[in-house]
Structure formats: C-alpha cells, structure tokens
PDB file of C-alpha atoms in Angstrom:
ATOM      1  CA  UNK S 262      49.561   5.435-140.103  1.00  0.00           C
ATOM      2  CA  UNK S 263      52.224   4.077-138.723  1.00  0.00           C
ATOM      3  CA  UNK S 264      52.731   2.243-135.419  1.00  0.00           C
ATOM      4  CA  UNK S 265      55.563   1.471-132.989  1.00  0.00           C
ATOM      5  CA  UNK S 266      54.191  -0.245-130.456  1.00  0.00           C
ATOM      6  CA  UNK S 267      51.085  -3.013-129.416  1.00  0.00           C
ATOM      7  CA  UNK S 268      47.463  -1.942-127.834  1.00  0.00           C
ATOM      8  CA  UNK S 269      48.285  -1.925-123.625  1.00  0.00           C
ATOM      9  CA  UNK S 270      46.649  -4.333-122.166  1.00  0.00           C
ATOM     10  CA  UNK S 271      47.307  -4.346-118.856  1.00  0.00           C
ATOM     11  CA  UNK S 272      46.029  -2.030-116.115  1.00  0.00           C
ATOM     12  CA  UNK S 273      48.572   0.333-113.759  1.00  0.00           C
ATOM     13  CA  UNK S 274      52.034   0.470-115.745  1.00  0.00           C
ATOM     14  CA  UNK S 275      51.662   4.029-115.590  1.00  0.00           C
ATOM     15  CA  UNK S 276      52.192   3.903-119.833  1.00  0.00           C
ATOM     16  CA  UNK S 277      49.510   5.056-122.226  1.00  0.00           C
ATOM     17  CA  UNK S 278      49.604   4.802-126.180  1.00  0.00           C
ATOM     18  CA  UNK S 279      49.320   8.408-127.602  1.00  0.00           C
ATOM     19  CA  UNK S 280      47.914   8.970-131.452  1.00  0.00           C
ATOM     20  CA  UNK S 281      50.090  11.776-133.460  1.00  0.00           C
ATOM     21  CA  UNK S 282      48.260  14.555-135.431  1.00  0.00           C
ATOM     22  CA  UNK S 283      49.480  17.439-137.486  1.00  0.00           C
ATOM     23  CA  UNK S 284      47.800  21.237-137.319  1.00  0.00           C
ATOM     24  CA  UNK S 285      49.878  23.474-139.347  1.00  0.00           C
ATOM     25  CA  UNK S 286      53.038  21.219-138.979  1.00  0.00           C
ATOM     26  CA  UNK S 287      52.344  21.508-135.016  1.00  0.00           C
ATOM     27  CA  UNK S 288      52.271  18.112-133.671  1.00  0.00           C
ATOM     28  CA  UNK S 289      49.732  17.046-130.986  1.00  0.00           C
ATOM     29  CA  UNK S 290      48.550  14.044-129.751  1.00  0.00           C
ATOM     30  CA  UNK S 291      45.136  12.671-127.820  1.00  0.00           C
ATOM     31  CA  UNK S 292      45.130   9.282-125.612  1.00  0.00           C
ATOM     32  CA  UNK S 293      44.316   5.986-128.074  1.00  0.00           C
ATOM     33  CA  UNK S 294      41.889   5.185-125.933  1.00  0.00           C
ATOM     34  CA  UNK S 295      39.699   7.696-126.791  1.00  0.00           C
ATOM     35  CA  UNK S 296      39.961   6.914-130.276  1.00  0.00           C
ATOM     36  CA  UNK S 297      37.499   5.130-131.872  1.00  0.00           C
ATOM     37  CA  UNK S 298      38.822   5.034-136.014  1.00  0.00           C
ATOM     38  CA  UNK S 299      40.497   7.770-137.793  1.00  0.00           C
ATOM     39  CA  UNK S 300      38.901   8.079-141.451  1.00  0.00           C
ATOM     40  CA  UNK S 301      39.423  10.383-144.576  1.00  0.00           C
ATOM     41  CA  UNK S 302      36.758  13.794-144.692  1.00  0.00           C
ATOM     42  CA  UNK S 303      33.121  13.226-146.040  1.00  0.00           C
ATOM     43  CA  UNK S 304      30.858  15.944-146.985  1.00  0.00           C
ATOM     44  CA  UNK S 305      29.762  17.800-143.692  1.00  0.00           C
ATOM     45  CA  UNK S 306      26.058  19.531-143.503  1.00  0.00           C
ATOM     46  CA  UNK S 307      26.317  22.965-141.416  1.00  0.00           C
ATOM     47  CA  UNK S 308      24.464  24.111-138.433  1.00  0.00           C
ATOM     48  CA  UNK S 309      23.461  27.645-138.862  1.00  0.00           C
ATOM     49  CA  UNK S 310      24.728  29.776-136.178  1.00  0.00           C
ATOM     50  CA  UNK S 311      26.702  27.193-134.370  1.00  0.00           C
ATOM     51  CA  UNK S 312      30.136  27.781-132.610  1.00  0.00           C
ATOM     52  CA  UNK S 313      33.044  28.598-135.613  1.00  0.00           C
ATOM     53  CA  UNK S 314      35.076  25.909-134.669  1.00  0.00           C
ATOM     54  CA  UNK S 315      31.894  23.412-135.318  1.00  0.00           C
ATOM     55  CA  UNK S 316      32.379  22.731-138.985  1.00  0.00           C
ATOM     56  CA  UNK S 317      28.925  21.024-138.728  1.00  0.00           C
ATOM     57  CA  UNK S 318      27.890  17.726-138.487  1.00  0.00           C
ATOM     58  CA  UNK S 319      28.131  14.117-140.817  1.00  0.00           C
ATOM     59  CA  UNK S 320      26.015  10.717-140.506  1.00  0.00           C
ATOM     60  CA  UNK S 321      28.605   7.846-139.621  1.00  0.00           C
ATOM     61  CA  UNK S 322      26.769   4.431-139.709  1.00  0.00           C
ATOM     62  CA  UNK S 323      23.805   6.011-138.604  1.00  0.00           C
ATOM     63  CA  UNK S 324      25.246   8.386-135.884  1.00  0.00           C
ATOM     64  CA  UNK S 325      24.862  12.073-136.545  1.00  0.00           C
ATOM     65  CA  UNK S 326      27.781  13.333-135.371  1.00  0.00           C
ATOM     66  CA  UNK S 327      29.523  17.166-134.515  1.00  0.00           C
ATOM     67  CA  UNK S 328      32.643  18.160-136.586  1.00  0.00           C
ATOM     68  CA  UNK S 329      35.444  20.354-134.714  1.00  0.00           C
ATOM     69  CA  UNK S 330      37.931  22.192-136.612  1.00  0.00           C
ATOM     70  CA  UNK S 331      41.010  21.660-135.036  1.00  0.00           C
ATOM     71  CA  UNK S 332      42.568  24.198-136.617  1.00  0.00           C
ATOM     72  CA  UNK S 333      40.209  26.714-135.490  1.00  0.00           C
ATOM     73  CA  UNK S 334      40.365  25.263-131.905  1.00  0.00           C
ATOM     74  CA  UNK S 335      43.990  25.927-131.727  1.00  0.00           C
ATOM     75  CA  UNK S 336      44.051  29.504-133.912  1.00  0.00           C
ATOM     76  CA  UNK S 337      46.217  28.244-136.767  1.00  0.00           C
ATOM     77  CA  UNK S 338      45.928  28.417-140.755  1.00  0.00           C
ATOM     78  CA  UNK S 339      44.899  25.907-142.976  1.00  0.00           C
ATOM     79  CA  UNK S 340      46.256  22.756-144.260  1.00  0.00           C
ATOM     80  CA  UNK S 341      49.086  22.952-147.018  1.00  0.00           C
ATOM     81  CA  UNK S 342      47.441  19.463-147.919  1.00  0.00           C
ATOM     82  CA  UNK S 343      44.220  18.964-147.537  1.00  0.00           C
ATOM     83  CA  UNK S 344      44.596  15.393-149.502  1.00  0.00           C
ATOM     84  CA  UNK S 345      46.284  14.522-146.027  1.00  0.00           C
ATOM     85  CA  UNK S 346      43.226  15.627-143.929  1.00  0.00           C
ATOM     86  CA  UNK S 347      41.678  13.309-141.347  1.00  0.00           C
ATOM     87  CA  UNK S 348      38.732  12.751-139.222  1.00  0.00           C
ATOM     88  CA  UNK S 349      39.356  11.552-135.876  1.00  0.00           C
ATOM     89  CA  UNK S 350      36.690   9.641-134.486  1.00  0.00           C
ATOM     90  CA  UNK S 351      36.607   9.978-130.559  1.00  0.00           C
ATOM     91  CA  UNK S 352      34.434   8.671-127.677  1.00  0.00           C
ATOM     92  CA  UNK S 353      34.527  10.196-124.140  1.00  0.00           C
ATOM     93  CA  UNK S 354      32.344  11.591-121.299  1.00  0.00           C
ATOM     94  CA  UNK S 355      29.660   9.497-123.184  1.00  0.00           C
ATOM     95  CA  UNK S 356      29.199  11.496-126.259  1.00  0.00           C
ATOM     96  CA  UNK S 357      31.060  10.759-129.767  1.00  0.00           C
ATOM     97  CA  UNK S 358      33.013  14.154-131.354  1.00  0.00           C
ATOM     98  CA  UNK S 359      34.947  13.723-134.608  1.00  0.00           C
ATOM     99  CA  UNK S 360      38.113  16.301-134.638  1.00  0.00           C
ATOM    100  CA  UNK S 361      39.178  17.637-138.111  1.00  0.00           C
ATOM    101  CA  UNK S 362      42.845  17.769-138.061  1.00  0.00           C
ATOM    102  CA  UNK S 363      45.772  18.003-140.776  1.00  0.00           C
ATOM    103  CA  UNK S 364      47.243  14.561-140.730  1.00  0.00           C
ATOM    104  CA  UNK S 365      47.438  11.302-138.175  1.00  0.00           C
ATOM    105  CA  UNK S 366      50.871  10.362-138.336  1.00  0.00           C
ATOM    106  CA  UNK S 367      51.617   7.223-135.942  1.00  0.00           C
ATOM    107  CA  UNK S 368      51.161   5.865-132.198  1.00  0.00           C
ATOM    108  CA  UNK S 369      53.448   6.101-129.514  1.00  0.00           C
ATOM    109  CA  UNK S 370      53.811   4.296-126.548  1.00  0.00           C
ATOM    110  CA  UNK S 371      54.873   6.324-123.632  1.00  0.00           C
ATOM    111  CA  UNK S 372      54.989   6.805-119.801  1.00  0.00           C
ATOM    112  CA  UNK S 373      52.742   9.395-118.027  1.00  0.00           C
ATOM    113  CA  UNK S 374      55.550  10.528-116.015  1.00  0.00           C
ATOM    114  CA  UNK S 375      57.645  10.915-119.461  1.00  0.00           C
ATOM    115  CA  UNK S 376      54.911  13.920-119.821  1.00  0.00           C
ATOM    116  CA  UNK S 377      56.171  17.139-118.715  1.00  0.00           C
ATOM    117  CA  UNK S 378      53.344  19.155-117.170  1.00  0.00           C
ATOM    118  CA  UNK S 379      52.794  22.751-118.779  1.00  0.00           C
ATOM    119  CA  UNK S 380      54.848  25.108-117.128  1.00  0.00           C
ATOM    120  CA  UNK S 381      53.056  28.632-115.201  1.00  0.00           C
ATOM    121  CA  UNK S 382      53.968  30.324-118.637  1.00  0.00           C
ATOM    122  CA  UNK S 383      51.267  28.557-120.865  1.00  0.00           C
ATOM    123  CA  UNK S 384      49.302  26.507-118.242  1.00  0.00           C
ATOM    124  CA  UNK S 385      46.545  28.698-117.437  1.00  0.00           C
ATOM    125  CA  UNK S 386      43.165  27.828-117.305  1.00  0.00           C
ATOM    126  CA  UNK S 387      42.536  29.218-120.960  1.00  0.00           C
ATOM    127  CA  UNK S 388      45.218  26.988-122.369  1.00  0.00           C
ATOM    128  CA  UNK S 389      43.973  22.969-124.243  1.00  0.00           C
ATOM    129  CA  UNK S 390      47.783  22.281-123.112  1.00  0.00           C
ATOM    130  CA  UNK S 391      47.915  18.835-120.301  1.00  0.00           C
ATOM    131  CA  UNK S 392      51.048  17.565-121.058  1.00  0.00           C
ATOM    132  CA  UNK S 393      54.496  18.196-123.192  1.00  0.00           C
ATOM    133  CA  UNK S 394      56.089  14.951-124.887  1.00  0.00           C
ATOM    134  CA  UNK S 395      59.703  15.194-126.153  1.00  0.00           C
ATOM    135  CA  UNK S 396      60.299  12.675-128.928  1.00  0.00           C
ATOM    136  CA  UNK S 397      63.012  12.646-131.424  1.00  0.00           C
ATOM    137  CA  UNK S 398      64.192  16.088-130.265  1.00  0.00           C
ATOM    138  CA  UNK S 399      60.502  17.775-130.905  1.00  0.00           C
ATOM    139  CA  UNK S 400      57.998  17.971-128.613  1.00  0.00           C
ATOM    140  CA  UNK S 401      54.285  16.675-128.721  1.00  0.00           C
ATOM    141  CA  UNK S 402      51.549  18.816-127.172  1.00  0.00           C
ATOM    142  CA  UNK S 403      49.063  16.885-125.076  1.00  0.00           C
ATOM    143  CA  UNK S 404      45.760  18.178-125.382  1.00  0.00           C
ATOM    144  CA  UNK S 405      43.155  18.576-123.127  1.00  0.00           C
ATOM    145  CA  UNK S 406      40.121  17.150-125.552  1.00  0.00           C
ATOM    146  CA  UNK S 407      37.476  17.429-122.689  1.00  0.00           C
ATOM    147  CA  UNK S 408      38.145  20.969-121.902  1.00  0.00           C
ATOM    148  CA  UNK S 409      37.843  22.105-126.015  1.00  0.00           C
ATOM    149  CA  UNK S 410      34.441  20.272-126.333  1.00  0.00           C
ATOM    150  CA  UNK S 411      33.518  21.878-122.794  1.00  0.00           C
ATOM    151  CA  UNK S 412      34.048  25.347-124.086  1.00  0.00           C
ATOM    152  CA  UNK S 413      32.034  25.032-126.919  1.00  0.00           C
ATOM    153  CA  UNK S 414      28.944  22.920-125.698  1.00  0.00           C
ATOM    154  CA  UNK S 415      29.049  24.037-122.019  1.00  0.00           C
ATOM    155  CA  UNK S 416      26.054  21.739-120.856  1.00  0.00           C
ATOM    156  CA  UNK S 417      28.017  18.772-121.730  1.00  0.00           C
ATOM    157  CA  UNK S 418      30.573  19.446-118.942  1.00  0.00           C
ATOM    158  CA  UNK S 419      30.145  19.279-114.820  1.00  0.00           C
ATOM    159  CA  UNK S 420      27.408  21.725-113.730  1.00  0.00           C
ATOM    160  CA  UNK S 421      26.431  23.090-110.340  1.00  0.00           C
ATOM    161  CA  UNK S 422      22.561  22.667-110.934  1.00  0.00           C
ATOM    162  CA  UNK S 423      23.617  18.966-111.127  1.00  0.00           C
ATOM    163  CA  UNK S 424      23.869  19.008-107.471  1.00  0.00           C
ATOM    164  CA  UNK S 425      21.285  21.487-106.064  1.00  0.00           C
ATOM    165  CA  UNK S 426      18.805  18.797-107.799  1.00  0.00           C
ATOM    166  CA  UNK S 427      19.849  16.567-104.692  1.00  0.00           C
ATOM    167  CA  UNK S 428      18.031  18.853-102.573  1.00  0.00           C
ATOM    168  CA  UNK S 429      19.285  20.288 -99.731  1.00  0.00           C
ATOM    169  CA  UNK S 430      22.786  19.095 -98.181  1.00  0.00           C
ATOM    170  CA  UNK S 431      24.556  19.425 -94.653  1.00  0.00           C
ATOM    171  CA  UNK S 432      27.628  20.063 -94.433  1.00  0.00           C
ATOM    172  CA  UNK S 433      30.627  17.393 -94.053  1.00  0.00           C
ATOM    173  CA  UNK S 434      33.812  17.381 -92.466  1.00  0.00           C
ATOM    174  CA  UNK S 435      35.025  14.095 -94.206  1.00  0.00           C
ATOM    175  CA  UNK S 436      38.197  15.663 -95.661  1.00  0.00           C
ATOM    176  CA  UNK S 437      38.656  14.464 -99.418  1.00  0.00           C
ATOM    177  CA  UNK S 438      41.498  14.226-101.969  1.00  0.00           C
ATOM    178  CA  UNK S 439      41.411  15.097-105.349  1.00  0.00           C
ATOM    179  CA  UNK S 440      43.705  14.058-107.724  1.00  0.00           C
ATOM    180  CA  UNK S 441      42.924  16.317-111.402  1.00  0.00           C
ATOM    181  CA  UNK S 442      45.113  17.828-114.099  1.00  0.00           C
ATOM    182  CA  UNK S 443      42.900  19.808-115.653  1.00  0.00           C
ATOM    183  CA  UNK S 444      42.813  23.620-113.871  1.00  0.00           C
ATOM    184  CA  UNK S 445      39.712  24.644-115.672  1.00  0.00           C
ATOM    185  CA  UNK S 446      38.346  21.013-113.957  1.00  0.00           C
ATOM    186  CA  UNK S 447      39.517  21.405-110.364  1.00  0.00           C
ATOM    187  CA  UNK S 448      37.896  24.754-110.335  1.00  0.00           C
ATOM    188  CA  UNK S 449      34.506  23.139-111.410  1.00  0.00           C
ATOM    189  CA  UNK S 450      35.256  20.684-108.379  1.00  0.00           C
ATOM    190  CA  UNK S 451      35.918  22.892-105.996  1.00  0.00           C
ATOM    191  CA  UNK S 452      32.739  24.633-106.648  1.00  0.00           C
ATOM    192  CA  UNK S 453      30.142  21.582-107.180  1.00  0.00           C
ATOM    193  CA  UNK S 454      31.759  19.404-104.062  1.00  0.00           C
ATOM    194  CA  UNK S 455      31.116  22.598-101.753  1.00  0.00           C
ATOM    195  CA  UNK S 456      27.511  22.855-102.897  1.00  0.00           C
ATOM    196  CA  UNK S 457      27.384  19.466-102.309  1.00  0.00           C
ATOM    197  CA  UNK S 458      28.106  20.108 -98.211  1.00  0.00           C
ATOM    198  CA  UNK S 459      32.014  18.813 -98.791  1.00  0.00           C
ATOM    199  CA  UNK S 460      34.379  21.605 -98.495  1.00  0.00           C
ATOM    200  CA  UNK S 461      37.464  20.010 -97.231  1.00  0.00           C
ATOM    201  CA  UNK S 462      38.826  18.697-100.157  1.00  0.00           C
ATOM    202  CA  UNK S 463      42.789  18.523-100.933  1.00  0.00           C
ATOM    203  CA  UNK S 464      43.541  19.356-104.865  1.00  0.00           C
ATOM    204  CA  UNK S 465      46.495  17.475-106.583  1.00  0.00           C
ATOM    205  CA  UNK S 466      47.869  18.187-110.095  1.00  0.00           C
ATOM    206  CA  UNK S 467      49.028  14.623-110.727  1.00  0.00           C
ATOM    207  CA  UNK S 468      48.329  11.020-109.142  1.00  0.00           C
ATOM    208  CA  UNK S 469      52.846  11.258-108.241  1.00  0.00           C
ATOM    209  CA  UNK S 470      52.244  14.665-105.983  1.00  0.00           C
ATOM    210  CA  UNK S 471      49.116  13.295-104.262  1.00  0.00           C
ATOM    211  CA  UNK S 472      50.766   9.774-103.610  1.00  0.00           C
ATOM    212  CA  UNK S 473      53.622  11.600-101.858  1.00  0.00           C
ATOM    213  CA  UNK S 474      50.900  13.302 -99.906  1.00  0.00           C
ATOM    214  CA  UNK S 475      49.329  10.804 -98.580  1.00  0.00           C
ATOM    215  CA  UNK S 476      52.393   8.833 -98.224  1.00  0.00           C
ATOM    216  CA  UNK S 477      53.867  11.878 -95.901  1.00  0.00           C
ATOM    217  CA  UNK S 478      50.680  11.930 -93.945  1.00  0.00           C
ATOM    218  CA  UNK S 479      50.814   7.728 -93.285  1.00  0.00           C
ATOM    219  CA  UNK S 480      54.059   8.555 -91.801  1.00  0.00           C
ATOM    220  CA  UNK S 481      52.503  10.711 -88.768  1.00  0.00           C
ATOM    221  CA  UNK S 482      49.718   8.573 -88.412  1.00  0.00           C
ATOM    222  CA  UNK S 483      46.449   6.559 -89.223  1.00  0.00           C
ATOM    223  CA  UNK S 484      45.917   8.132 -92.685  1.00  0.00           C
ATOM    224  CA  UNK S 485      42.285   8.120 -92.040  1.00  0.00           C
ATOM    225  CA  UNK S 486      42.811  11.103 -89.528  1.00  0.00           C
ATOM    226  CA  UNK S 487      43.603  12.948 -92.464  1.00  0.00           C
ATOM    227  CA  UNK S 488      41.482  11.895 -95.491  1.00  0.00           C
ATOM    228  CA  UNK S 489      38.916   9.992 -95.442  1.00  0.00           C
ATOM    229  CA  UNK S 490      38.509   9.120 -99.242  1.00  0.00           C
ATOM    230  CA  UNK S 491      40.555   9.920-102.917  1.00  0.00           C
ATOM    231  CA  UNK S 492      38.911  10.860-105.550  1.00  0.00           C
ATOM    232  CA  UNK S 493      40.807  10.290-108.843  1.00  0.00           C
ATOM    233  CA  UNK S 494      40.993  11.553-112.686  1.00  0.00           C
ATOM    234  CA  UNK S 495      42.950   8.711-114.680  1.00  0.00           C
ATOM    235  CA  UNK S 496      44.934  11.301-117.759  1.00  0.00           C
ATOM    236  CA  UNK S 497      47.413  12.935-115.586  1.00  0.00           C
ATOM    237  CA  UNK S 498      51.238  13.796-116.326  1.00  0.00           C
ATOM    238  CA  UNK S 499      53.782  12.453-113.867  1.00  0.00           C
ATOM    239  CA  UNK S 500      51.923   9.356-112.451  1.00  0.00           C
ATOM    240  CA  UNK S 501      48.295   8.320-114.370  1.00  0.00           C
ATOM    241  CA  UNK S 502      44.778   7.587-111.833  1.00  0.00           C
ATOM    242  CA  UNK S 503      45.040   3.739-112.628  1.00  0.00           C
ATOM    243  CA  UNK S 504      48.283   3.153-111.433  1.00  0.00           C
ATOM    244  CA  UNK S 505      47.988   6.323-108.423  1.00  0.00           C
ATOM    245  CA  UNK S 506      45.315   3.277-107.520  1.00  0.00           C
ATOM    246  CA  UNK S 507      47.407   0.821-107.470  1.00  0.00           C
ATOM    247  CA  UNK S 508      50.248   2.202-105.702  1.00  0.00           C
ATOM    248  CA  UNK S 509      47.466   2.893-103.023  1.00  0.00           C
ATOM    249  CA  UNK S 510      46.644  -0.649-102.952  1.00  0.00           C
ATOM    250  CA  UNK S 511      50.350  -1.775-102.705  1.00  0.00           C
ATOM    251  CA  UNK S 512      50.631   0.115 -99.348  1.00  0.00           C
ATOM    252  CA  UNK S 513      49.728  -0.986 -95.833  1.00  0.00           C
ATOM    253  CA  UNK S 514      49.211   2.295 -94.578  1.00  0.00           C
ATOM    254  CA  UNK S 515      46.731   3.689 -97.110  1.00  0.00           C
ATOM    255  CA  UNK S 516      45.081   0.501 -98.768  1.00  0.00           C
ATOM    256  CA  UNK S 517      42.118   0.949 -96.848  1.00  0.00           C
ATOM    257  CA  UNK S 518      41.448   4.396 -97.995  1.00  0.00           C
ATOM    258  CA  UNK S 519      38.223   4.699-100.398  1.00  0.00           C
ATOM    259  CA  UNK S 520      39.237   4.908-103.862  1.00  0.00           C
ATOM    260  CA  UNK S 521      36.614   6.735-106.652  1.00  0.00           C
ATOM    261  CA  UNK S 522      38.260   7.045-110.493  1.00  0.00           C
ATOM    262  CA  UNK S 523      36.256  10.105-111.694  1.00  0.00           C
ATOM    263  CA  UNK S 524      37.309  10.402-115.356  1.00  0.00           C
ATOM    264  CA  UNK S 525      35.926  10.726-119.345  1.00  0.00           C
ATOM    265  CA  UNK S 526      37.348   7.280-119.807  1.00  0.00           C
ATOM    266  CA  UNK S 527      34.829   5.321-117.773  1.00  0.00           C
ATOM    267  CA  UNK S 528      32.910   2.723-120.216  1.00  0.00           C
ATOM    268  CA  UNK S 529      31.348  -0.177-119.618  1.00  0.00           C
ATOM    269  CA  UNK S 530      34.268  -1.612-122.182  1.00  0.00           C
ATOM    270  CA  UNK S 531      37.237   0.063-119.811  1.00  0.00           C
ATOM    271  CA  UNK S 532      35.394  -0.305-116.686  1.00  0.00           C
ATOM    272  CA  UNK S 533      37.582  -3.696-115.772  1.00  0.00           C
ATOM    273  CA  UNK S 534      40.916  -1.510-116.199  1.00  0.00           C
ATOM    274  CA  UNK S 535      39.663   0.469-112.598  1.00  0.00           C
ATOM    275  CA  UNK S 536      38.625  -2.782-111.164  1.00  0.00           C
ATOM    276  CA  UNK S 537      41.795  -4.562-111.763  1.00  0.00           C
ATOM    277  CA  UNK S 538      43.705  -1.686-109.326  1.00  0.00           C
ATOM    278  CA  UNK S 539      41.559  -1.716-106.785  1.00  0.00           C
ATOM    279  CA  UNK S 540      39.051   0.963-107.502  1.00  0.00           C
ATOM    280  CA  UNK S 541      35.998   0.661-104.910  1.00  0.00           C
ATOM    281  CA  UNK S 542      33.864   2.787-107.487  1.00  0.00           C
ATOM    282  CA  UNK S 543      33.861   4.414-111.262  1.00  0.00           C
ATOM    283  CA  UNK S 544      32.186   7.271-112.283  1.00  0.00           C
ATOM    284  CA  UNK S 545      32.064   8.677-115.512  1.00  0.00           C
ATOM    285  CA  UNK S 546      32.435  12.664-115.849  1.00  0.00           C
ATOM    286  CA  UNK S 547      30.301  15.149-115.932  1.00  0.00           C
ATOM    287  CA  UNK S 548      28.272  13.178-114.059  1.00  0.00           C
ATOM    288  CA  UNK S 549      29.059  14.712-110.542  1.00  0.00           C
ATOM    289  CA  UNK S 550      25.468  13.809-109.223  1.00  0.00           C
ATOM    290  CA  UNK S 551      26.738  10.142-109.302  1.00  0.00           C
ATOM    291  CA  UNK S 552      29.906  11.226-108.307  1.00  0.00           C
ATOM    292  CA  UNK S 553      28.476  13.102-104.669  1.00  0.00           C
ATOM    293  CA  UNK S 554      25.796   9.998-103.783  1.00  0.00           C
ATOM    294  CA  UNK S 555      29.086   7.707-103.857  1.00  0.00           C
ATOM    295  CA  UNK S 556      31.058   9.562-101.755  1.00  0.00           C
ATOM    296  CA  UNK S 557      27.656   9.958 -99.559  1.00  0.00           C
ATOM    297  CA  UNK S 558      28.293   6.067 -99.580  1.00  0.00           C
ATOM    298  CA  UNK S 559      32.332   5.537 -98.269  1.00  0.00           C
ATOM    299  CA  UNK S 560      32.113   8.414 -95.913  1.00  0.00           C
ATOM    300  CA  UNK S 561      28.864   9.410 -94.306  1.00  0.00           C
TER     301      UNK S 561
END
C-alpha cells in the first residue's frame, strides 16, 4: 500500500489521514485512525441466519471477530480480482469489525474542510455517504462506518432505554449545542437528550457552522445566555470536533463554555488528542448514559 504522507501527530490542525479502498473500482475511504492493520482474507466460519452483509466471523490472535461484506453494504458486484482482496481491521465505539473490501490502495493526508459534505440529493438518512474527497480529478466517498455497523447490529448503537435506566428526569432549560454529521445520529440525539429532561438543544452539521454560531451569538452578548454547554462529534466535514475545540479555546468570548467530545474515536490510546484542545470531558459513543450524567455535571 502505498503512502504519501506521515502518521498526524498533533491534535487540532483540522487534517486527518484517510485509508483508500476499492469496491467495484468505486473508491472510498475510512479515517486511519480507526484502522487497526489491513491483512489478506482467511477462511471465515458462517453464522446461520445472520444479516447478508455479515460474511461470518474469523479468530485473529485470539479475537473472534464479525466479517462485513463491503460489497454487499454498498449494493455492488463482486471483485474482478479477488487475489487483490483485503481485510480491514477496524476499532471504534469499543468493538473490533473487519470490512471485506476489493483492494487498499494508499493513505492520504487531507483537511476536513477539503471534504465536501453530501449534497440534499444523496445525503439522506439512508445514505453511508459523510463526506466527498476530490483527488486527482476523482472523487473519494467518505463513509459513515458507524452508521453501516449500526444498521446491522442495532444494539450496538445509542439507545433510548439507555436513559430511562437513569430513572426518572426533570426537565432542563440549560440550552445545549450539538455539533454531529451524521443525520441518522442527530436524530438518535434529539430523541435520547429529550428523554433525558434536555430539550433545548441546537443541532450543527459540522464543527465550521456551529463555531460561526456561537461566534454570532458572543457578539450580542455573554455567550452563556445562550448555551450553556457544546457537545461535540470529532469526524465532521468542513471543520473536525478537535480543532472546533480548540478554536473554542482560542476565543475570549466562548472559552469558558463546557466542552464534551462525544465520538467512536474515544480510547484510552486517543484520549490525550481531546485533552490537548481543551476538552473538559470524553465520552465514547453509544454510551449516552455517560454522556447525560456529564452534562448533569457542567450544567445542573
């Protein structure tokens, strides 16, 4: 595989480094970060009855681990050469999934707001698309990895029941922003925050349109008159949640504002990456119990 750039090591550049795979000649690409290795196919064991795109499962160093057809994930035909098949090993929301895909080609290093977001034409809540990357004079499909493992192990995603284990809630009017990319996510949110007694939350698409927010409403005031505390995803066209952080840090008017990075990225290996911008808290999704008690924390 080839590579054209070095592992980031700094926090809050706004830049990510994006691994290239091939489905049918379609190029895609998921965040490095979430890779752990990329290794040639081994002999898979099936699970009866299991979702189609679940190929089955394989033992890697002792881990039993699910197999996902990307091809099936994405509706396309089969490799033309399956010699140039892959496995890509990937760890996030705390659970490992390996992702069968055509070829891994190279790495790119790229900035978040170099990622177009999907337009209303193919950005609906059905759709894996989070981001379009032009390079070379193609375009790279950003996919939303999360989302394809939520729709076909539901319980592994953010669930209501979650928070009506906290027992019963008043209601709050602390006003919260959100800042999330995913549509499918921010609808899972909206519902879970309410339950939790927080219904006046502010959704963003992007850490670039929620920093203009908040920058618009320091202008006509003491920012705290108008949210009380941001809660952030950290993969997110335009402007990522690490450096959104940051840039909140970096201004007078809204450094004092509770920051909460709510994301599939949070390990205790990455953990330092939200620390060095300024995050007062980390949470790791789907684990929106955790998330509600902090917020309980900064604003009750």
């Amino acid at each position: 595989m080839a590579k054209d750039s070095g592992i980031l090591l700094e926090s809050g550049t706004n830049e990510l480094e994006i691994v290239e795979f091939e489905v049918a000649g379609n190029r895609y690409g998921i965040n490095v970060i979430k890779v752990k290795e990329i290794i040639v196919p081994m002999p898979i064991t099936p699970i009866p009855h299991a979702d189609p795109a679940v190929e089955g499962i394989i033992q890697l160093r002792g881990d039993v681990l699910p197999v996902i057809s990307m091809e099936c994930v994405l509706g396309m035909g089969p490799s033309d050469n399956p010699q140039n098949d892959k496995y890509i090993v990937s760890s996030f929301n705390k659970q490992q999934v390996v992702f069968h895909v055509h070829n891994v080609t190279m790495i790119h290093r790229i900035s978040w707001d170099a990622i177009e977001k999907p337009s209303g034409a193919y950005s609906a809540e059905t759709s894996p698309v989070i981001g379009v990357i032009k390079l070379g004079g193609e375009m790279l499909l950003l996919l939303d990895f999360e989302k394809i493992v939520m729709e076909i192990s539901p319980d592994t995603g953010i669930r209501v029941e979650q928070i009506q284990k906290l027992g019963k809630r008043e209601r709050s009017d602390k006003r919260l922003l959100v800042a999330e990319d995913s549509p499918m996510l921010r609808k899972l949110l909206h519902t879970t925050l309410s339950e939790a007694g927080y219904d006046r939350v502010e959704f963003f698409e992007n850490g670039k349109d929620a920093l203009e927010y908040l920058e618009n409403a320091a202008e006509q005031g003491d920012i705290e008159d108008t949210v009380q505390l941001v809660i952030t995803d950290i993969e997110m066209p335009q402007m990522d949640g690490h450096h959104f952080t940051r840039r909140i840090r970096g201004n007078k008017a809204l450094a004092k504002l509770p920051v909460i990075i709510f994301s599939s990225l949070i390990t205790e290996e990455l953990k330092h990456k939200g620390t060095s911008v300024g995050a007062d808290d980390q949470v790791s999704k789907p684990e929106i119990a955790e998330l509600v008690l902090k917020i309980d924390q900064y604003v009750l």
